[in-house]
Coordinates of N, CA and C in Angstrom, one line a residue:
M22 N -30.3 50.5 26.1 CA -30.3 49.4 27.1 C -31.3 48.3 26.7
K23 N -32.5 48.7 26.2 CA -33.5 47.7 25.7 C -32.9 46.8 24.6
I24 N -32.2 47.5 23.7 CA -31.6 46.7 22.6 C -30.6 45.6 23.2
S25 N -29.8 46.0 24.2 CA -28.9 45.1 24.8 C -29.6 44.0 25.4
K26 N -30.7 44.2 26.1 CA -31.5 43.1 26.8 C -32.0 42.2 25.8
I27 N -32.6 42.7 24.7 CA -33.1 41.9 23.6 C -32.1 41.0 23.0
S28 N -30.9 41.6 22.8 CA -29.8 40.8 22.2 C -29.4 39.7 23.1
L29 N -29.3 40.0 24.4 CA -28.9 38.9 25.4 C -29.9 37.9 25.5
S30 N -31.2 38.3 25.4 CA -32.3 37.3 25.5 C -32.3 36.4 24.2
Y31 N -31.9 37.0 23.1 CA -31.9 36.2 21.8 C -30.8 35.1 21.9
H32 N -29.7 35.4 22.5 CA -28.6 34.5 22.5 C -28.6 33.6 23.7
K33 N -29.5 33.7 24.6 CA -29.5 32.9 25.8 C -29.6 31.4 25.5
P34 N -30.5 31.0 24.6 CA -30.6 29.5 24.3 C -29.2 29.0 23.8
L35 N -28.5 29.8 23.0 CA -27.2 29.3 22.5 C -26.2 29.2 23.6
L36 N -26.2 30.2 24.5 CA -25.3 30.1 25.7 C -25.6 28.9 26.6
T37 N -26.9 28.7 26.8 CA -27.4 27.6 27.6 C -26.9 26.2 27.0
N38 N -27.1 26.1 25.7 CA -26.8 24.8 25.0 C -25.3 24.6 25.1
T39 N -24.5 25.7 24.9 CA -23.0 25.5 25.0 C -22.6 25.1 26.4
F40 N -23.3 25.6 27.4 CA -23.0 25.2 28.8 C -23.3 23.8 29.0
I41 N -24.5 23.3 28.5 CA -24.9 21.9 28.6 C -23.9 21.0 28.0
L42 N -23.4 21.3 26.8 CA -22.4 20.5 26.1 C -21.1 20.4 26.8
M43 N -20.7 21.5 27.4 CA -19.4 21.6 28.2 C -19.6 20.7 29.4
T44 N -20.7 20.7 30.0 CA -21.0 19.9 31.2 C -21.0 18.5 30.9
L45 N -21.7 18.1 29.8 CA -21.7 16.7 29.4 C -20.3 16.2 29.1
H46 N -19.5 17.0 28.4 CA -18.2 16.6 28.0 C -17.3 16.3 29.3
K47 N -17.5 17.2 30.3 CA -16.8 17.1 31.5 C -17.2 15.9 32.3
N48 N -18.5 15.6 32.3 CA -19.0 14.4 33.0 C -18.5 13.1 32.3
A49 N -18.5 13.2 31.0 CA -18.1 12.0 30.3 C -16.6 11.7 30.6
K50 N -15.8 12.7 30.7 CA -14.4 12.5 31.1 C -14.2 11.9 32.4
S51 N -15.1 12.2 33.3 CA -15.0 11.8 34.7 C -15.5 10.3 34.9
T52 N -16.3 9.8 33.9 CA -16.9 8.5 34.0 C -16.2 7.5 33.1
V53 N -15.5 7.9 32.0 CA -14.8 7.0 31.1 C -13.4 6.8 31.6
P54 N -13.0 5.5 31.8 CA -11.6 5.2 32.2 C -10.6 5.9 31.3
S55 N -9.5 6.3 31.9 CA -8.5 7.1 31.2 C -7.9 6.3 30.0
D56 N -7.8 4.9 30.2 CA -7.2 4.2 29.1 C -8.2 4.2 27.9
H57 N -9.5 4.2 28.1 CA -10.5 4.2 27.0 C -10.4 5.6 26.4
L58 N -10.2 6.6 27.2 CA -10.1 8.0 26.6 C -8.9 8.1 25.6
A59 N -7.8 7.4 26.1 CA -6.6 7.4 25.2 C -6.9 6.8 23.9
V60 N -7.6 5.7 23.9 CA -8.0 5.0 22.7 C -8.8 5.9 21.8
I61 N -9.8 6.5 22.4 CA -10.7 7.4 21.6 C -9.9 8.5 21.0
E62 N -9.0 9.2 21.8 CA -8.2 10.3 21.3 C -7.3 9.8 20.2
K63 N -6.7 8.6 20.3 CA -5.9 8.1 19.3 C -6.6 7.8 18.0
S64 N -7.9 7.3 18.1 CA -8.7 7.1 17.0 C -9.1 8.4 16.3
A65 N -9.3 9.4 17.1 CA -9.6 10.7 16.5 C -8.5 11.3 15.6
V66 N -7.3 11.1 16.2 CA -6.1 11.5 15.4 C -6.0 10.7 14.2
G67 N -6.2 9.4 14.2 CA -6.2 8.6 13.0 C -7.1 9.0 12.0
D68 N -8.4 9.4 12.4 CA -9.4 9.9 11.5 C -8.9 11.2 10.8
A69 N -8.2 12.0 11.5 CA -7.8 13.3 11.0 C -6.7 13.1 9.9
S70 N -6.0 12.0 10.0 CA -4.9 11.7 9.0 C -5.2 10.5 8.2
S71 N -6.5 10.4 7.8 CA -6.9 9.2 7.0 C -6.3 9.1 5.7
T72 N -5.7 10.2 5.2 CA -5.1 10.2 3.9 C -3.7 9.5 3.9
D73 N -3.1 9.4 5.1 CA -1.9 8.7 5.2 C -2.1 7.2 4.8
T74 N -1.2 6.6 4.0 CA -1.3 5.2 3.6 C -1.2 4.3 4.8
S75 N -0.6 4.7 5.9 CA -0.4 3.9 7.0 C -1.8 3.5 7.6
S76 N -2.8 4.4 7.4 CA -4.1 4.1 7.9 C -4.7 2.8 7.2
N77 N -4.2 2.5 6.1 CA -4.7 1.3 5.4 C -3.8 0.1 5.7
D78 N -2.7 0.3 6.5 CA -1.7 -0.8 6.7 C -1.7 -1.0 8.2
N79 N -2.8 -1.0 8.9 CA -2.8 -1.2 10.4 C -1.9 -0.3 11.1
G80 N -1.8 0.9 10.7 CA -1.0 1.9 11.4 C 0.5 1.9 11.1
I81 N 0.9 1.0 10.2 CA 2.4 0.8 9.9 C 2.7 1.7 8.7
N82 N 3.7 2.5 8.9 CA 4.2 3.3 7.8 C 5.3 2.6 7.0
L83 N 4.8 1.9 6.0 CA 5.8 1.0 5.3 C 6.8 1.8 4.5
A84 N 6.5 3.1 4.2 CA 7.4 3.9 3.4 C 8.7 4.2 4.2
T85 N 8.6 4.1 5.6 CA 9.8 4.3 6.4 C 10.6 3.0 6.6
I86 N 10.1 1.9 6.2 CA 10.7 0.6 6.3 C 11.4 0.1 5.1
F87 N 10.8 0.4 3.9 CA 11.2 -0.1 2.6 C 11.8 1.0 1.8
E88 N 12.9 0.7 1.1 CA 13.6 1.6 0.2 C 14.3 0.7 -0.8
P89 N 13.8 0.7 -2.1 CA 12.8 1.5 -2.7 C 11.4 1.0 -2.2
Y90 N 10.4 1.9 -2.4 CA 9.0 1.6 -2.1 C 8.1 2.3 -3.1
F91 N 7.2 1.5 -3.7 CA 6.3 2.1 -4.7 C 4.9 1.6 -4.2
R92 N 3.9 2.6 -4.3 CA 2.5 2.2 -3.9 C 1.6 2.7 -5.1
P93 N 1.5 2.0 -6.2 CA 0.7 2.4 -7.3 C -0.8 2.4 -7.0
D94 N -1.3 1.6 -6.0 CA -2.6 1.7 -5.5 C -2.7 1.1 -4.1
E95 N -3.9 1.2 -3.5 CA -4.0 0.8 -2.1 C -3.6 -0.6 -1.8
N96 N -3.9 -1.5 -2.8 CA -3.7 -3.0 -2.5 C -2.4 -3.5 -3.2
T97 N -1.6 -2.6 -3.7 CA -0.4 -3.1 -4.4 C 0.9 -2.3 -3.9
I98 N 1.8 -3.1 -3.4 CA 3.1 -2.6 -2.9 C 4.2 -3.2 -3.7
V99 N 5.2 -2.4 -4.2 CA 6.4 -2.9 -4.9 C 7.6 -2.4 -4.1
C100 N 8.5 -3.3 -3.9 CA 9.7 -3.0 -3.1 C 10.9 -3.8 -3.5
G101 N 12.0 -3.6 -2.9 CA 13.2 -4.4 -3.1 C 13.3 -5.7 -2.3
A102 N 14.5 -6.2 -2.2 CA 14.7 -7.5 -1.5 C 14.2 -7.5 -0.1
L103 N 13.7 -8.6 0.4 CA 13.1 -8.7 1.7 C 14.1 -9.4 2.7
D104 N 13.8 -9.3 4.0 CA 14.4 -10.1 5.0 C 13.4 -10.5 6.0
D105 N 13.8 -11.2 7.1 CA 12.8 -11.6 8.1 C 12.0 -10.5 8.7
E106 N 12.7 -9.4 9.0 CA 12.0 -8.3 9.6 C 11.0 -7.6 8.7
K107 N 11.4 -7.5 7.4 CA 10.5 -6.9 6.4 C 9.3 -7.8 6.2
V108 N 9.5 -9.1 6.1 CA 8.3 -10.0 6.0 C 7.4 -9.8 7.1
A109 N 7.9 -9.7 8.4 CA 7.0 -9.5 9.5 C 6.3 -8.2 9.5
A110 N 6.9 -7.2 9.0 CA 6.2 -5.9 8.8 C 5.1 -6.0 7.8
L111 N 5.3 -6.7 6.7 CA 4.3 -6.8 5.7 C 3.1 -7.6 6.2
A112 N 3.4 -8.6 7.0 CA 2.3 -9.4 7.6 C 1.5 -8.6 8.5
A113 N 2.1 -7.8 9.3 CA 1.4 -6.9 10.3 C 0.6 -5.9 9.6
A114 N 1.0 -5.5 8.4 CA 0.3 -4.5 7.6 C -0.9 -5.1 6.8
G115 N -1.1 -6.4 6.9 CA -2.3 -7.0 6.3 C -2.1 -7.5 4.9
V116 N -0.8 -7.7 4.5 CA -0.5 -8.2 3.2 C -0.9 -9.7 3.1
E117 N -1.5 -10.1 2.0 CA -2.0 -11.4 1.8 C -1.1 -12.3 0.9
L118 N -0.4 -11.6 0.0 CA 0.5 -12.4 -1.0 C 1.8 -11.7 -1.2
I119 N 2.8 -12.4 -1.2 CA 4.1 -11.9 -1.6 C 4.6 -12.7 -2.9
L120 N 4.8 -11.9 -4.0 CA 5.2 -12.4 -5.2 C 6.7 -12.0 -5.4
N121 N 7.6 -13.0 -5.5 CA 9.0 -12.8 -5.5 C 9.5 -13.0 -6.9
L122 N 10.1 -12.0 -7.6 CA 10.7 -12.2 -8.9 C 12.2 -12.4 -8.9
Q123 N 12.8 -12.6 -7.7 CA 14.3 -12.8 -7.6 C 14.6 -14.3 -7.8
P124 N 15.6 -14.6 -8.6 CA 16.1 -16.0 -8.7 C 16.7 -16.4 -7.3
D125 N 16.8 -17.7 -7.1 CA 17.3 -18.2 -5.9 C 18.6 -17.7 -5.5
A126 N 19.5 -17.5 -6.5 CA 20.9 -17.1 -6.3 C 20.9 -15.7 -5.6
E127 N 19.9 -14.9 -5.8 CA 19.9 -13.6 -5.2 C 19.4 -13.6 -3.8
L128 N 18.7 -14.6 -3.3 CA 18.1 -14.6 -2.0 C 19.1 -14.9 -0.9
C129 N 18.9 -14.2 0.2 CA 19.9 -14.4 1.4 C 19.2 -15.1 2.5
F130 N 18.0 -15.5 2.4 CA 17.3 -16.3 3.5 C 16.2 -17.1 2.8
D131 N 15.6 -18.0 3.7 CA 14.5 -18.8 3.2 C 13.2 -18.0 3.1
E132 N 13.0 -17.3 2.0 CA 11.8 -16.4 2.0 C 10.5 -17.1 2.0
R133 N 10.4 -18.2 1.3 CA 9.1 -19.0 1.3 C 8.7 -19.4 2.7
T134 N 9.6 -19.9 3.5 CA 9.3 -20.4 4.9 C 8.9 -19.2 5.7
A135 N 9.7 -18.1 5.6 CA 9.3 -16.9 6.4 C 8.0 -16.3 6.1
V136 N 7.6 -16.3 4.8 CA 6.3 -15.8 4.4 C 5.2 -16.7 4.8
E137 N 5.3 -18.0 4.6 CA 4.3 -18.9 5.0 C 4.1 -19.0 6.5
R138 N 5.2 -18.9 7.3 CA 5.2 -18.8 8.7 C 4.4 -17.6 9.2
A139 N 4.4 -16.6 8.4 CA 3.7 -15.3 8.8 C 2.3 -15.4 8.3
A140 N 1.8 -16.5 7.8 CA 0.4 -16.7 7.4 C 0.1 -16.0 6.1
M141 N 1.0 -15.8 5.2 CA 0.8 -15.1 3.9 C 1.0 -16.1 2.8
Q142 N 0.4 -15.9 1.6 CA 0.7 -16.7 0.5 C 2.0 -16.3 -0.2
Y143 N 2.6 -17.3 -0.8 CA 3.9 -17.0 -1.5 C 3.9 -17.6 -2.9
E144 N 4.3 -16.7 -3.8 CA 4.5 -17.1 -5.2 C 5.9 -16.7 -5.7
H145 N 6.6 -17.6 -6.4 CA 8.0 -17.4 -6.8 C 8.0 -17.5 -8.3
L146 N 8.4 -16.4 -9.0 CA 8.5 -16.4 -10.4 C 9.8 -15.7 -10.8
P147 N 10.9 -16.4 -10.8 CA 12.2 -15.8 -11.1 C 12.3 -15.1 -12.4
I148 N 12.8 -13.9 -12.5 CA 13.1 -13.2 -13.7 C 14.6 -12.8 -13.7
N149 N 15.4 -13.5 -14.6 CA 16.8 -13.3 -14.6 C 17.2 -12.1 -15.6
G150 N 16.8 -10.9 -15.2 CA 17.1 -9.8 -16.0 C 16.4 -9.7 -17.4
A151 N 16.9 -8.9 -18.3 CA 16.3 -8.5 -19.5 C 16.0 -9.8 -20.4
A152 N 16.9 -10.7 -20.4 CA 16.8 -11.9 -21.2 C 15.6 -12.7 -20.9
D153 N 15.1 -12.6 -19.7 CA 14.0 -13.4 -19.2 C 12.7 -12.7 -19.3
L154 N 12.6 -11.6 -20.0 CA 11.4 -10.8 -20.2 C 10.7 -11.3 -21.4
K155 N 10.3 -12.6 -21.4 CA 9.6 -13.2 -22.5 C 8.1 -13.3 -22.3
Q156 N 7.4 -13.5 -23.4 CA 6.0 -13.6 -23.3 C 5.4 -14.7 -22.4
L157 N 6.1 -15.8 -22.4 CA 5.6 -16.9 -21.5 C 5.8 -16.6 -20.1
K158 N 6.8 -15.9 -19.8 CA 7.1 -15.4 -18.4 C 6.0 -14.4 -18.0
I159 N 5.7 -13.5 -18.9 CA 4.7 -12.5 -18.6 C 3.3 -13.1 -18.5
L160 N 3.0 -14.1 -19.2 CA 1.8 -14.8 -19.1 C 1.6 -15.5 -17.8
A161 N 2.7 -16.1 -17.3 CA 2.7 -16.7 -15.9 C 2.5 -15.6 -14.9
F162 N 3.2 -14.5 -15.1 CA 3.0 -13.3 -14.2 C 1.6 -12.8 -14.1
D163 N 1.0 -12.7 -15.3 CA -0.4 -12.3 -15.4 C -1.3 -13.3 -14.7
N164 N -1.1 -14.6 -14.9 CA -1.9 -15.6 -14.2 C -1.9 -15.5 -12.7
I165 N -0.7 -15.2 -12.1 CA -0.7 -15.0 -10.7 C -1.5 -13.8 -10.2
L166 N -1.3 -12.7 -10.9 CA -2.1 -11.5 -10.6 C -3.6 -11.7 -10.7
R167 N -4.0 -12.4 -11.7 CA -5.4 -12.7 -11.9 C -5.9 -13.6 -10.8
Q168 N -5.1 -14.5 -10.4 CA -5.5 -15.5 -9.3 C -5.7 -14.7 -8.0
Y169 N -4.9 -13.7 -7.7 CA -5.0 -13.0 -6.5 C -5.7 -11.6 -6.6
H170 N -6.5 -11.4 -7.7 CA -7.1 -10.1 -7.9 C -7.9 -9.7 -6.7
G171 N -7.8 -8.4 -6.3 CA -8.5 -7.9 -5.2 C -7.8 -8.1 -3.8
K172 N -6.8 -8.9 -3.8 CA -6.0 -9.1 -2.6 C -5.0 -8.1 -2.4
K173 N -4.5 -7.9 -1.2 CA -3.4 -7.0 -0.9 C -2.1 -7.7 -1.1
I174 N -1.3 -7.2 -2.1 CA -0.2 -8.0 -2.5 C 1.1 -7.1 -2.5
V175 N 2.2 -7.9 -2.4 CA 3.5 -7.3 -2.5 C 4.2 -8.0 -3.7
M176 N 4.8 -7.2 -4.6 CA 5.6 -7.7 -5.6 C 7.0 -7.2 -5.4
H177 N 8.0 -8.0 -5.5 CA 9.4 -7.5 -5.3 C 10.4 -8.2 -6.1
C178 N 11.5 -7.5 -6.3 CA 12.7 -8.1 -6.9 C 13.9 -7.5 -6.1
G179 N 15.0 -7.2 -6.7 CA 16.1 -6.6 -6.0 C 15.8 -5.1 -5.7
S180 N 15.2 -4.5 -6.7 CA 15.0 -3.0 -6.6 C 13.6 -2.5 -7.1
G181 N 12.8 -3.4 -7.6 CA 11.5 -3.0 -8.2 C 11.5 -2.9 -9.7
N182 N 12.7 -2.9 -10.2 CA 12.9 -2.7 -11.7 C 12.3 -3.8 -12.5
R183 N 12.5 -5.0 -12.1 CA 12.0 -6.2 -12.9 C 10.4 -6.2 -12.7
V184 N 10.0 -5.9 -11.5 CA 8.5 -5.8 -11.3 C 7.9 -4.8 -12.3
G185 N 8.5 -3.6 -12.4 CA 8.0 -2.6 -13.3 C 8.0 -3.0 -14.7
A186 N 9.1 -3.7 -15.1 CA 9.2 -4.2 -16.5 C 8.1 -5.2 -16.8
A187 N 7.9 -6.1 -15.8 CA 6.8 -7.1 -16.1 C 5.4 -6.5 -16.1
I188 N 5.2 -5.5 -15.3 CA 3.9 -4.8 -15.3 C 3.7 -4.0 -16.7
A189 N 4.8 -3.4 -17.2 CA 4.7 -2.7 -18.4 C 4.4 -3.6 -19.6
L190 N 5.1 -4.7 -19.6 CA 4.9 -5.7 -20.7 C 3.6 -6.4 -20.6
R191 N 3.1 -6.6 -19.4 CA 1.7 -7.1 -19.3 C 0.7 -6.2 -19.8
A192 N 0.9 -4.9 -19.5 CA -0.1 -3.9 -20.0 C -0.1 -3.8 -21.5
G193 N 1.1 -3.8 -22.1 CA 1.2 -3.7 -23.5 C 0.9 -4.9 -24.3
W194 N 1.4 -6.1 -23.9 CA 1.2 -7.3 -24.6 C -0.1 -8.0 -24.4
L195 N -0.5 -8.0 -23.1 CA -1.7 -8.7 -22.7 C -3.0 -7.9 -22.6
R196 N -2.8 -6.6 -22.3 CA -3.9 -5.7 -22.1 C -4.2 -4.7 -23.3
G197 N -3.3 -4.7 -24.2 CA -3.5 -3.9 -25.4 C -3.3 -2.4 -25.1
R198 N -2.6 -2.0 -24.1 CA -2.4 -0.6 -23.8 C -1.4 0.0 -24.7
K199 N -1.6 1.3 -25.0 CA -0.7 2.0 -25.8 C 0.7 2.2 -25.2
M200 N 1.7 2.4 -26.0 CA 3.1 2.5 -25.5 C 3.2 3.4 -24.2
D201 N 2.8 4.6 -24.3 CA 2.9 5.6 -23.2 C 2.2 5.1 -22.0
T202 N 1.0 4.5 -22.1 CA 0.3 4.0 -21.0 C 1.0 2.9 -20.3
A203 N 1.5 1.9 -21.2 CA 2.2 0.8 -20.6 C 3.5 1.2 -19.9
M204 N 4.2 2.1 -20.5 CA 5.5 2.6 -19.9 C 5.2 3.3 -18.6
E205 N 4.2 4.1 -18.5 CA 3.8 4.8 -17.3 C 3.4 3.8 -16.2
R206 N 2.7 2.8 -16.6 CA 2.3 1.7 -15.6 C 3.6 1.1 -15.0
G207 N 4.5 0.8 -15.9 CA 5.8 0.2 -15.5 C 6.5 1.1 -14.5
R208 N 6.6 2.4 -14.8 CA 7.3 3.4 -14.0 C 6.7 3.5 -12.6
S209 N 5.4 3.5 -12.6 CA 4.7 3.6 -11.3 C 4.9 2.3 -10.4
H210 N 5.4 1.2 -11.0 CA 5.7 0.0 -10.3 C 7.2 -0.2 -10.2
G211 N 8.0 0.8 -10.5 CA 9.4 0.6 -10.2 C 10.3 0.5 -11.4
L212 N 9.8 0.6 -12.6 CA 10.6 0.4 -13.8 C 11.6 1.6 -13.9
T213 N 12.9 1.3 -14.1 CA 14.0 2.3 -14.2 C 14.9 1.8 -15.3
K214 N 15.9 1.1 -15.0 CA 17.0 0.7 -15.9 C 16.6 -0.1 -17.0
L215 N 15.5 -0.9 -16.9 CA 15.1 -1.7 -18.0 C 14.1 -1.0 -18.9
A216 N 13.9 0.3 -18.7 CA 12.9 1.0 -19.5 C 13.2 0.9 -21.0
E217 N 14.4 1.1 -21.4 CA 14.7 1.0 -22.9 C 14.5 -0.4 -23.4
E218 N 14.8 -1.4 -22.7 CA 14.6 -2.8 -23.1 C 13.1 -3.1 -23.2
V219 N 12.3 -2.6 -22.3 CA 10.9 -2.8 -22.3 C 10.3 -2.1 -23.5
H220 N 10.7 -0.9 -23.7 CA 10.2 -0.1 -24.8 C 10.4 -0.8 -26.1
N221 N 11.6 -1.3 -26.3 CA 12.0 -2.0 -27.6 C 11.1 -3.3 -27.7
R222 N 10.9 -4.0 -26.6 CA 10.1 -5.2 -26.7 C 8.6 -4.9 -27.0
L223 N 8.1 -3.8 -26.5 CA 6.8 -3.4 -26.8 C 6.6 -3.0 -28.3
L224 N 7.6 -2.6 -28.9 CA 7.5 -2.2 -30.4 C 7.3 -3.4 -31.3
V225 N 7.6 -4.6 -30.7 CA 7.5 -5.9 -31.5 C 6.1 -6.4 -31.4
P226 N 5.3 -6.5 -32.4 CA 3.9 -7.0 -32.3 C 3.9 -8.4 -31.7
R227 N 2.8 -8.7 -30.9 CA 2.7 -10.0 -30.2 C 1.3 -10.6 -30.6

């Protein structure tokens, strides 16, 4: 019996502290408006899922809106053709620049007007397939990316394939990356059907 009393006495401060914390939590709930509590609880859930990319996009899960969708890094998004609704989603997600590689003939709406109306920057650099993957075009592509370095950007064409091709050629021609590294960079940005063309172009010294 003496041992039991000593054990109870030893744990008494812990029990008391637990009771105080429970009381404080209960009192806090009674004094904070319910709508504020909802915000706090929502924030806590957000903290728990901070690894979700939507936490960096103002809570918008872009992966459910865009197909195809590539996210090589936090500030770079690669996707296919846009429309008014997708432009609005990108603006809400905090995108600062949209770089369009589609020629005018492929566009189904006034993309520049939609982007600028949504308070984003717009750059248009048409790439007409493999024949247009020339060094001067890649230099212009590089210049745009350097101009907006550190900004949250979207690069798109019809499927992401031309974006990936431009990224791979930029890495190989202008950054001196090895073939494997340049091709991997391209694939992470959407390179698919143009992979053989890009590979062959990277074999030619520049």
